[in-house]
mmCIF file of C-alpha atoms in Angstrom:
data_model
loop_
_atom_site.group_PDB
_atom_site.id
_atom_site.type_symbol
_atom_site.label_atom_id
_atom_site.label_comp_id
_atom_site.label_asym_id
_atom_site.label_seq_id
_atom_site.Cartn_x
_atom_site.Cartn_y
_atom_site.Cartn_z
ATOM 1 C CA UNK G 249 57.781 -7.834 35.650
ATOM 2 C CA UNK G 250 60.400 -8.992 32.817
ATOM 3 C CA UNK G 251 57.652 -11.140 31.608
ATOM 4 C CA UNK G 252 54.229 -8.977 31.684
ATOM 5 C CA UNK G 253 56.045 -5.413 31.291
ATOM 6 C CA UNK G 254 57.366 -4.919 27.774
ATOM 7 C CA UNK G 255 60.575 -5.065 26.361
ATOM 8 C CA UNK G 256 62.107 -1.984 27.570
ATOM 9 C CA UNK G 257 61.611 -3.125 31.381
ATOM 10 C CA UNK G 258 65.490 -4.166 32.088
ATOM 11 C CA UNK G 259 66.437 -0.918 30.270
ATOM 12 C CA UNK G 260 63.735 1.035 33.220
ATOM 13 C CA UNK G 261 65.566 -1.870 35.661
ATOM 14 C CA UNK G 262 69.117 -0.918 34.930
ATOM 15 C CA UNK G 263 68.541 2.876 33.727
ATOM 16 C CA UNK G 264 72.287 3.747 34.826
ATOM 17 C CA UNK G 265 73.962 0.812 32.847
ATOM 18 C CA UNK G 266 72.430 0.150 29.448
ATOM 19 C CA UNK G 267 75.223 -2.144 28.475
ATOM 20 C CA UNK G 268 74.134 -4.086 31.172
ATOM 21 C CA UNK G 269 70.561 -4.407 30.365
ATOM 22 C CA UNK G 270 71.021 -5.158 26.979
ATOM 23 C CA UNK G 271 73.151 -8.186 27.937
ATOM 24 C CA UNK G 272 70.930 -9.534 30.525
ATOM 25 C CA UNK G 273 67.804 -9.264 28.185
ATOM 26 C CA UNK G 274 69.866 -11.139 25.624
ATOM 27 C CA UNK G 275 71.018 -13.884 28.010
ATOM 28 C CA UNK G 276 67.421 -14.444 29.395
ATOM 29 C CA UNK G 277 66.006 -14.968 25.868
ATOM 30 C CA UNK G 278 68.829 -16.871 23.943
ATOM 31 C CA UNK G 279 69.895 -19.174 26.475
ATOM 32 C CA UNK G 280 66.468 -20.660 26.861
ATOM 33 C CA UNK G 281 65.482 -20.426 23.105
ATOM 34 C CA UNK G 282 69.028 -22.463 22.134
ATOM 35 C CA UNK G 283 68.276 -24.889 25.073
ATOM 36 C CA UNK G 284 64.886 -25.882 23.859
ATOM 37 C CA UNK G 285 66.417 -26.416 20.041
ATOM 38 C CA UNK G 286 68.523 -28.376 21.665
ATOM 39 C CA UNK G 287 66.193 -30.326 23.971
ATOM 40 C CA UNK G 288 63.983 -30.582 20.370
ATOM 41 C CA UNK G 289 67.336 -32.166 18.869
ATOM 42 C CA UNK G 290 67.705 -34.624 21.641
ATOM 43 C CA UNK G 291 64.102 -35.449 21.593
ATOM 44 C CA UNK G 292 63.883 -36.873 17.958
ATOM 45 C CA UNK G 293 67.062 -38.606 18.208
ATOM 46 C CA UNK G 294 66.311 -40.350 21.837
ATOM 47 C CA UNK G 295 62.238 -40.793 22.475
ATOM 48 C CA UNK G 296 62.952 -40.902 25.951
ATOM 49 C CA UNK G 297 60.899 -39.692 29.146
ATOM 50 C CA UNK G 298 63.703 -38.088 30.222
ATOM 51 C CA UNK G 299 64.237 -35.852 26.694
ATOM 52 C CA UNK G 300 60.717 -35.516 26.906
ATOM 53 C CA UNK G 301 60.514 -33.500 30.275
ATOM 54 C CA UNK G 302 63.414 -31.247 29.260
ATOM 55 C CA UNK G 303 61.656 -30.757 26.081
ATOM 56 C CA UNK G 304 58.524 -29.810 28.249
ATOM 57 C CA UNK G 305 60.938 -27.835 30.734
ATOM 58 C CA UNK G 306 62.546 -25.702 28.188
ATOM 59 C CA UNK G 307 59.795 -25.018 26.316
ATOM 60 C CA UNK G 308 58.389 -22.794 29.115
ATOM 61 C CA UNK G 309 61.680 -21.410 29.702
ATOM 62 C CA UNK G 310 61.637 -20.142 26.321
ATOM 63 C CA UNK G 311 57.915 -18.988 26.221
ATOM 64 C CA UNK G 312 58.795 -17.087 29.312
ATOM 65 C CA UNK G 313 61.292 -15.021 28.021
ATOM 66 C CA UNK G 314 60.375 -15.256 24.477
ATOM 67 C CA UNK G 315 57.197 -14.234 23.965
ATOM 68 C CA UNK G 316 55.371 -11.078 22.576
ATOM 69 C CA UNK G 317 54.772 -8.864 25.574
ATOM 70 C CA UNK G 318 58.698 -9.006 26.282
ATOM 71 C CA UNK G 319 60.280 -9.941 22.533
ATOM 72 C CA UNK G 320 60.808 -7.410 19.902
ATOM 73 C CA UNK G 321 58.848 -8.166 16.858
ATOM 74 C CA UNK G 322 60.899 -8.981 14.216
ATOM 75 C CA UNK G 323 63.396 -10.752 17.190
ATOM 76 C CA UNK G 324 59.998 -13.145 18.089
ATOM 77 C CA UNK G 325 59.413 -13.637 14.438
ATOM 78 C CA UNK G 326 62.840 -14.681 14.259
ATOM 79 C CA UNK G 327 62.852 -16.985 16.585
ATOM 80 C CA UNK G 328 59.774 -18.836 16.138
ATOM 81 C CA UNK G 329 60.745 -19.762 12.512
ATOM 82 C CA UNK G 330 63.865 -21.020 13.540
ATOM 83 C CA UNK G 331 61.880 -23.006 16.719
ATOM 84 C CA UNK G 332 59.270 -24.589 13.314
ATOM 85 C CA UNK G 333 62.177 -25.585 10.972
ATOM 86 C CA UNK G 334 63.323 -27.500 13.939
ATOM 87 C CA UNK G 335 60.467 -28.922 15.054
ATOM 88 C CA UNK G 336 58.857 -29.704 11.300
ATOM 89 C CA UNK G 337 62.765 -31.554 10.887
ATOM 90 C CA UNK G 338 63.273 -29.129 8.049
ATOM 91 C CA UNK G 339 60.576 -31.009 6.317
ATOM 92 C CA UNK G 340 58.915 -27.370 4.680
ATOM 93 C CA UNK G 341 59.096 -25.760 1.529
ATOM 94 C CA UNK G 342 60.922 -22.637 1.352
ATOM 95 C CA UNK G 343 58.213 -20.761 -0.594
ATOM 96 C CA UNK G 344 55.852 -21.601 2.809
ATOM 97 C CA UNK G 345 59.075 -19.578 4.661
ATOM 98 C CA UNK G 346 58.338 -16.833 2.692
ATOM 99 C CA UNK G 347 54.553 -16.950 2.754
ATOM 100 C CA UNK G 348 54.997 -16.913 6.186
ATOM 101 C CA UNK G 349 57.664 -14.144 6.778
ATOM 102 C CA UNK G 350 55.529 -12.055 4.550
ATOM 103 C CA UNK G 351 52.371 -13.042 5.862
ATOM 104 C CA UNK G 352 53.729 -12.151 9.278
ATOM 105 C CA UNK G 353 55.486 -8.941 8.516
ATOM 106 C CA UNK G 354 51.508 -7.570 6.615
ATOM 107 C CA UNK G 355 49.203 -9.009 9.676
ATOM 108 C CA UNK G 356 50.802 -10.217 13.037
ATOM 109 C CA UNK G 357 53.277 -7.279 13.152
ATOM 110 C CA UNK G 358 50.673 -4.801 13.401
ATOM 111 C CA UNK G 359 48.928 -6.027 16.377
ATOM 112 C CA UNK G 360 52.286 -6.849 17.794
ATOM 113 C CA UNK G 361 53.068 -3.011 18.145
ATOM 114 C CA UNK G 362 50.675 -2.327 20.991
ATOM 115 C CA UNK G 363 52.768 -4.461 23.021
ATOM 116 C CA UNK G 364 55.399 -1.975 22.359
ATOM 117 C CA UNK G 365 57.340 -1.012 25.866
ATOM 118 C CA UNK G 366 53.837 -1.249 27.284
ATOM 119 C CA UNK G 367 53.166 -5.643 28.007
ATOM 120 C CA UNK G 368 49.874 -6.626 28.898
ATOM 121 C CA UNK G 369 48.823 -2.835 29.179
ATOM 122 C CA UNK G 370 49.347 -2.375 25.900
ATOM 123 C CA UNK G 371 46.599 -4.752 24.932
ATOM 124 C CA UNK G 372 44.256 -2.266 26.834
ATOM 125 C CA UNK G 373 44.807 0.022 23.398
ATOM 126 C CA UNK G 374 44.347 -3.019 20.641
ATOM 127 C CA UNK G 375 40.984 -1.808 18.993
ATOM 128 C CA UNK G 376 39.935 -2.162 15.912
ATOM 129 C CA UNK G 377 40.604 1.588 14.995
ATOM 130 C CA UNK G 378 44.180 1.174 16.213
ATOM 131 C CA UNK G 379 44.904 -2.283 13.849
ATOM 132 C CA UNK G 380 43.170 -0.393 11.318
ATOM 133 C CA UNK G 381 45.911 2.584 11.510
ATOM 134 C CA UNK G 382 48.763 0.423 12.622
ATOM 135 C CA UNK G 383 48.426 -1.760 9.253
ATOM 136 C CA UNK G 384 47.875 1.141 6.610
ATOM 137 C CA UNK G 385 51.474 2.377 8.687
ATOM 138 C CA UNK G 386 52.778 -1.080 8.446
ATOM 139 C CA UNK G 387 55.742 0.256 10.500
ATOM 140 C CA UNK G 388 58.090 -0.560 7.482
ATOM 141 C CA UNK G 389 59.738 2.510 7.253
ATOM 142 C CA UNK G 390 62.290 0.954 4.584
ATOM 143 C CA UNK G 391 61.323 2.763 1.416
ATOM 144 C CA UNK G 392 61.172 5.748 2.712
ATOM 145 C CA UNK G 393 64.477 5.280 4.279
ATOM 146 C CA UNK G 394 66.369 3.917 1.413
ATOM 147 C CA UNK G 395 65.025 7.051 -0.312
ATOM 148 C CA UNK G 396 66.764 9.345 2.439
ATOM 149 C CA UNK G 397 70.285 7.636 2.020
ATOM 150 C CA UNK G 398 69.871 8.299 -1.391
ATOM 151 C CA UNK G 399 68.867 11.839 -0.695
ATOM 152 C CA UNK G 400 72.018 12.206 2.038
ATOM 153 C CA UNK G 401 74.250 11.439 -0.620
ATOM 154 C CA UNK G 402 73.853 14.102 -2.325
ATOM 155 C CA UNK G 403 74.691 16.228 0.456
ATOM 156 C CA UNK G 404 77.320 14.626 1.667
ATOM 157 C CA UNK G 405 78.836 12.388 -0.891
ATOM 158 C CA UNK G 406 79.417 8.559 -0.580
ATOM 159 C CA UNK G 407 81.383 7.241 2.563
ATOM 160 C CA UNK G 408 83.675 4.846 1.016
ATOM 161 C CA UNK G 409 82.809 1.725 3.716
ATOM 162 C CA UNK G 410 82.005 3.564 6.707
ATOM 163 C CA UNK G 411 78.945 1.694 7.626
ATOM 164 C CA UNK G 412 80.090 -1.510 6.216
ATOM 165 C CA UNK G 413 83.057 -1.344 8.965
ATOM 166 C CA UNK G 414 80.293 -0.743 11.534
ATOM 167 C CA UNK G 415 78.855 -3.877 10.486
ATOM 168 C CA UNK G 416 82.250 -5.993 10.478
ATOM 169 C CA UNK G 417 83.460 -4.162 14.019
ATOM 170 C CA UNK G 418 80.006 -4.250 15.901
ATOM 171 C CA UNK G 419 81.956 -6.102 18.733
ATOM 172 C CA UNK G 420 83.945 -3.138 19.876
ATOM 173 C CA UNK G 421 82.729 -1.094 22.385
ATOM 174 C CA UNK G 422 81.690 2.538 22.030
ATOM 175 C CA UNK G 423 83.935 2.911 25.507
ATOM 176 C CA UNK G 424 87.057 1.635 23.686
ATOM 177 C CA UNK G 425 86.438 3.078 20.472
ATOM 178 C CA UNK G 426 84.681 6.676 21.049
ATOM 179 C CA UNK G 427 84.540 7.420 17.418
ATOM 180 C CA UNK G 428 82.983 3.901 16.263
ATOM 181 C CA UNK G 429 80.819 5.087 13.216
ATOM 182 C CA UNK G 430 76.462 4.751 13.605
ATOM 183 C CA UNK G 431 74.632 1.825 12.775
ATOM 184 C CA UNK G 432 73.281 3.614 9.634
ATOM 185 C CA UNK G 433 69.266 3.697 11.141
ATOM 186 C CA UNK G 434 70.818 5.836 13.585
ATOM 187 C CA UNK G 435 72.557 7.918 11.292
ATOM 188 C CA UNK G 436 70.249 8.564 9.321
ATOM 189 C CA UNK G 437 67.615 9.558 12.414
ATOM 190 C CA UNK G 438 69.789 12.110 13.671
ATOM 191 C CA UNK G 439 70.658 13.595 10.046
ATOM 192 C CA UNK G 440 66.857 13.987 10.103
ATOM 193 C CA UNK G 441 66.631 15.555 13.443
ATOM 194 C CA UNK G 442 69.216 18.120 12.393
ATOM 195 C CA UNK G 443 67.690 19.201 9.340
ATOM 196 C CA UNK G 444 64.469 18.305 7.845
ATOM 197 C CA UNK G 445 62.248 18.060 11.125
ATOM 198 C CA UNK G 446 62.725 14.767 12.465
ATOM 199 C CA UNK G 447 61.745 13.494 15.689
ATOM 200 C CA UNK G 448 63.667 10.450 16.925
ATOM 201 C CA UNK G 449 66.102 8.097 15.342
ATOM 202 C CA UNK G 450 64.779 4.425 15.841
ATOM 203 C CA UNK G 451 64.482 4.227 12.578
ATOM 204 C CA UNK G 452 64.857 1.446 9.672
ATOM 205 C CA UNK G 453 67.652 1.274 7.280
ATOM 206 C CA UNK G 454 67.502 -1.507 5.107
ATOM 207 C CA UNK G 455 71.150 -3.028 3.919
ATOM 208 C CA UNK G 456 71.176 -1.593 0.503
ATOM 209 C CA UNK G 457 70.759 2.173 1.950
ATOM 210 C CA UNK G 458 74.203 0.983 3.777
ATOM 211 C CA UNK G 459 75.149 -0.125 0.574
ATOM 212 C CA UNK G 460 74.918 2.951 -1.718
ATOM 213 C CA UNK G 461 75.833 5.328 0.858
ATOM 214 C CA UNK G 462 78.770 3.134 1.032
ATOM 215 C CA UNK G 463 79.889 2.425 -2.459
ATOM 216 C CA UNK G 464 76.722 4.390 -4.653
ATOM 217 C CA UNK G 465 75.173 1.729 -7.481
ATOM 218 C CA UNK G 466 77.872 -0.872 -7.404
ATOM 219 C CA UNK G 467 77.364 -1.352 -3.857
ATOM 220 C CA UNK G 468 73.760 -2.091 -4.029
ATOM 221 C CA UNK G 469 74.390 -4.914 -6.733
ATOM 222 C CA UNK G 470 77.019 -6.592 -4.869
ATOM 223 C CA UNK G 471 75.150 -6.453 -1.957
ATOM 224 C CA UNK G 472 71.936 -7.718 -4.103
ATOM 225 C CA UNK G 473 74.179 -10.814 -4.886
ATOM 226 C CA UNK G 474 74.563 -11.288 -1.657
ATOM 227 C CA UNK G 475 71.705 -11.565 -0.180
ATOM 228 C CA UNK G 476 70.598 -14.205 -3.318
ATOM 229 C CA UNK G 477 73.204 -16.560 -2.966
ATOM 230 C CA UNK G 478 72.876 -16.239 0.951
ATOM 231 C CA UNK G 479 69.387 -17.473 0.354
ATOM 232 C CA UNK G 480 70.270 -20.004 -2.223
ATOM 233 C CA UNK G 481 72.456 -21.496 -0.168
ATOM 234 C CA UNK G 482 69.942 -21.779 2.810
ATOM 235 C CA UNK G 483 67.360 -23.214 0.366
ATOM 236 C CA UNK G 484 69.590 -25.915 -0.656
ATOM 237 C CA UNK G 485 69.765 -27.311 2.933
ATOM 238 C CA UNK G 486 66.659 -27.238 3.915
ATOM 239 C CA UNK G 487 66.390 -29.666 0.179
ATOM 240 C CA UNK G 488 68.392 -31.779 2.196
ATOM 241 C CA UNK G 489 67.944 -31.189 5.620
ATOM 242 C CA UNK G 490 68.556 -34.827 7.018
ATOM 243 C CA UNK G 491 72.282 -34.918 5.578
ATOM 244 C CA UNK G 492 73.138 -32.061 7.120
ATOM 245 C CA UNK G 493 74.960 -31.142 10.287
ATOM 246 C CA UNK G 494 73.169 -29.324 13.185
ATOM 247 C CA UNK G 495 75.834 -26.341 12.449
ATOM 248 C CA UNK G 496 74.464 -25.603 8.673
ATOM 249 C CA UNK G 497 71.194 -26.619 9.914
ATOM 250 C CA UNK G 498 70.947 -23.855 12.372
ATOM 251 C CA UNK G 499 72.519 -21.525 10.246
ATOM 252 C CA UNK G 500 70.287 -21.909 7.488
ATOM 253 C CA UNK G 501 67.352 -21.410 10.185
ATOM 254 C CA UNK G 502 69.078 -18.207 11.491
ATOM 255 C CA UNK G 503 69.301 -17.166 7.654
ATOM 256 C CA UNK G 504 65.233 -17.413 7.409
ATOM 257 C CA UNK G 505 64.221 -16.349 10.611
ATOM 258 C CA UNK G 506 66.456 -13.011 10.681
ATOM 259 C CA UNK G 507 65.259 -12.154 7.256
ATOM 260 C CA UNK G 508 62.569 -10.146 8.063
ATOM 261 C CA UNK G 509 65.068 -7.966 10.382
ATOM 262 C CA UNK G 510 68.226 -8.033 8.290
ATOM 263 C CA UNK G 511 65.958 -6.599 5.658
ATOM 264 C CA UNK G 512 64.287 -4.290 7.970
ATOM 265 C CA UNK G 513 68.088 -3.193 8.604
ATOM 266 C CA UNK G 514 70.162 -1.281 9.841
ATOM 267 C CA UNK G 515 72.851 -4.491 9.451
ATOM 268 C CA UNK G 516 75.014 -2.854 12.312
ATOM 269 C CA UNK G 517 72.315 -3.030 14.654
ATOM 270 C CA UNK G 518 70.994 -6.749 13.911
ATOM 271 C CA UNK G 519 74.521 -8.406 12.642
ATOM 272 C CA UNK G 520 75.211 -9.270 16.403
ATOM 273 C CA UNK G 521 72.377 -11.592 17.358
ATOM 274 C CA UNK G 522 72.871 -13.064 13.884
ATOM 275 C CA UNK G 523 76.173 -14.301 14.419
ATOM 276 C CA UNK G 524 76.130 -14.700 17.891
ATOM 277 C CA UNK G 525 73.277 -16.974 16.996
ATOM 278 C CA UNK G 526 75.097 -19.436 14.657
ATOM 279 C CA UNK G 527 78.415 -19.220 16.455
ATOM 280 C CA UNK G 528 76.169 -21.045 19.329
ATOM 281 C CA UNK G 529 74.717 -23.016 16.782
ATOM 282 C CA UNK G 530 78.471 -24.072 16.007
ATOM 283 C CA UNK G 531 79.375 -25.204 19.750
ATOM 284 C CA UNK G 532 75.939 -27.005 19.614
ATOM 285 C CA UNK G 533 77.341 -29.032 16.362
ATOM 286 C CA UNK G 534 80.349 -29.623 18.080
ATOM 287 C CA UNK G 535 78.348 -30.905 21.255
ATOM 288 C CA UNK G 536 76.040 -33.080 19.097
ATOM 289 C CA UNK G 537 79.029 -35.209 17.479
ATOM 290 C CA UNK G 538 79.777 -36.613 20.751
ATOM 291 C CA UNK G 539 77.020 -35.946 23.856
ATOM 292 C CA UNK G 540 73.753 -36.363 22.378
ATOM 293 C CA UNK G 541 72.491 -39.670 22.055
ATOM 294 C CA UNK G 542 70.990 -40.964 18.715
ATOM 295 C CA UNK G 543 67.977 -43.318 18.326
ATOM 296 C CA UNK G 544 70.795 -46.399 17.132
#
């Protein structure tokens, strides 16, 4: 059922404990995805038999529980990229990154949001009417939102870091901190509901909304910066890919592949996986300098 049921199906399995759902979702789709990396590691280092059954093993494990009937879209999009740079050796242009993220964001994600909660019966709906609708929508409500923490501002002023320490203290729980500010999508959503008609608050924010609402104009340069040398840094390794360790490797890959997302926003409610992501990425690097084997 966790494979051919949509996403939402351990939230419908553990309806009572959401906490609960969201880890095991997490755990059945990183730990395979990070395994098969690492089995793709082993495998050009050591052409063995025996790296290439794990390679074979994992690789199912991952399409299992990474696939599009039970992945979010942007989190599939995510990690496929990162799966490619691995497998291509980082041997690809970044503009091709970018073709692709872009390419993927205008055409696959479309037909991707049929599979929405609904798995293989939400293929049942995929007509041509329904791609037709879904990619005039795009479902890239970050314009519109970025215009609406503009808007909010004036209202109710700038926040002075609020969602910024959302961002940097996304670890602690709600249960231990009751008055742990919104993700700013959220936010945003229910300031909606409340007063100009809104209907629900899964929403987009992208990270310069959190930025002005934050700090106004500066805010949004700063964070601008940011995001460039963030990207110029991840460009340089992949121009040198071969001398690098598998730490900065696979953070440079998490860089690319969460793009589309940490764009997409709201930073408080993607900034987990992210780092989560490279931290295991770090043990990985730390694993690699002494357990797997090299082709010398």
């Amino acid at each position: 059922s966790f494979i051919t049921d949509g996403r939402d199906y351990p939230h419908r399995l553990y309806e009572r404990n959401p906490a609960l759902a969201v880890v095991t979702q997490a755990f059945l789709q990183v730990v395979p995805l990070i395994g098969f990396i690492v089995s793709i590691i082993t495998w050009q280092r050591l052409r063995s038999r025996a790296a290439l059954v794990w390679l074979i093993v994992l690789a199912l494990l991952c399409l299992v529980f990474n696939n599009p009937l039970n992945t979010a879209r942007f989190q599939f999009g995510a990690y496929a990229l990162m799966i490619m740079l691995f497998v291509l050796n980082g041997r690809i242009r970044s503009i091709y990154c970018y073709v692709g993220i872009i390419s993927y964001l205008l055409v696959i994600m479309p037909v991707m949001s049929v599979l929405r909660g609904g798995g293989v019966a939400g293929l049942a709906s995929l007509s041509e009417s329904s791609f037709v609708l879904d990619y005039k929508q795009l479902d890239y409500d970050a314009f519109s939102m970025f215009t609406c923490s503009v808007y909010r501002t004036g209202d109710d002023g700038f926040t002075g870091g609020t969602y910024l320490l959302s961002v940097l203290l996304f670890f602690v729980p709600r249960n231990l901190w009751p008055d742990k500010p919104l993700p700013s999508s959220v936010d945003l959503g229910q300031y909606l509901m409340q007063h100009h008609s809104g209907w629900f608050d899964n929403l987009s924010c992208p990270p310069f909304g959190d930025f002005y609402m934050d700090f106004g104009i500066l805010g949004v340069i700063l964070g601008g910066f940011f995001y460039g040398t963030m990207l110029l840094w991840s460009d340089r390794v992949f121009a040198s890919w071969s001398r690098q360790s598998v730490f900065i490797q696979g953070s440079a890959a998490a860089v690319m592949g969460y793009l589309p997302i940490m764009v997409r926003g709201s930073l408080a409610a993607v900034v987990g996986g992210f780092l989560v992501t490279i931290m295991l990425f770090w043990v990985i690097s730390l694993t690699a300098k002494t357990d797997l084997p090299t082709s010398n």
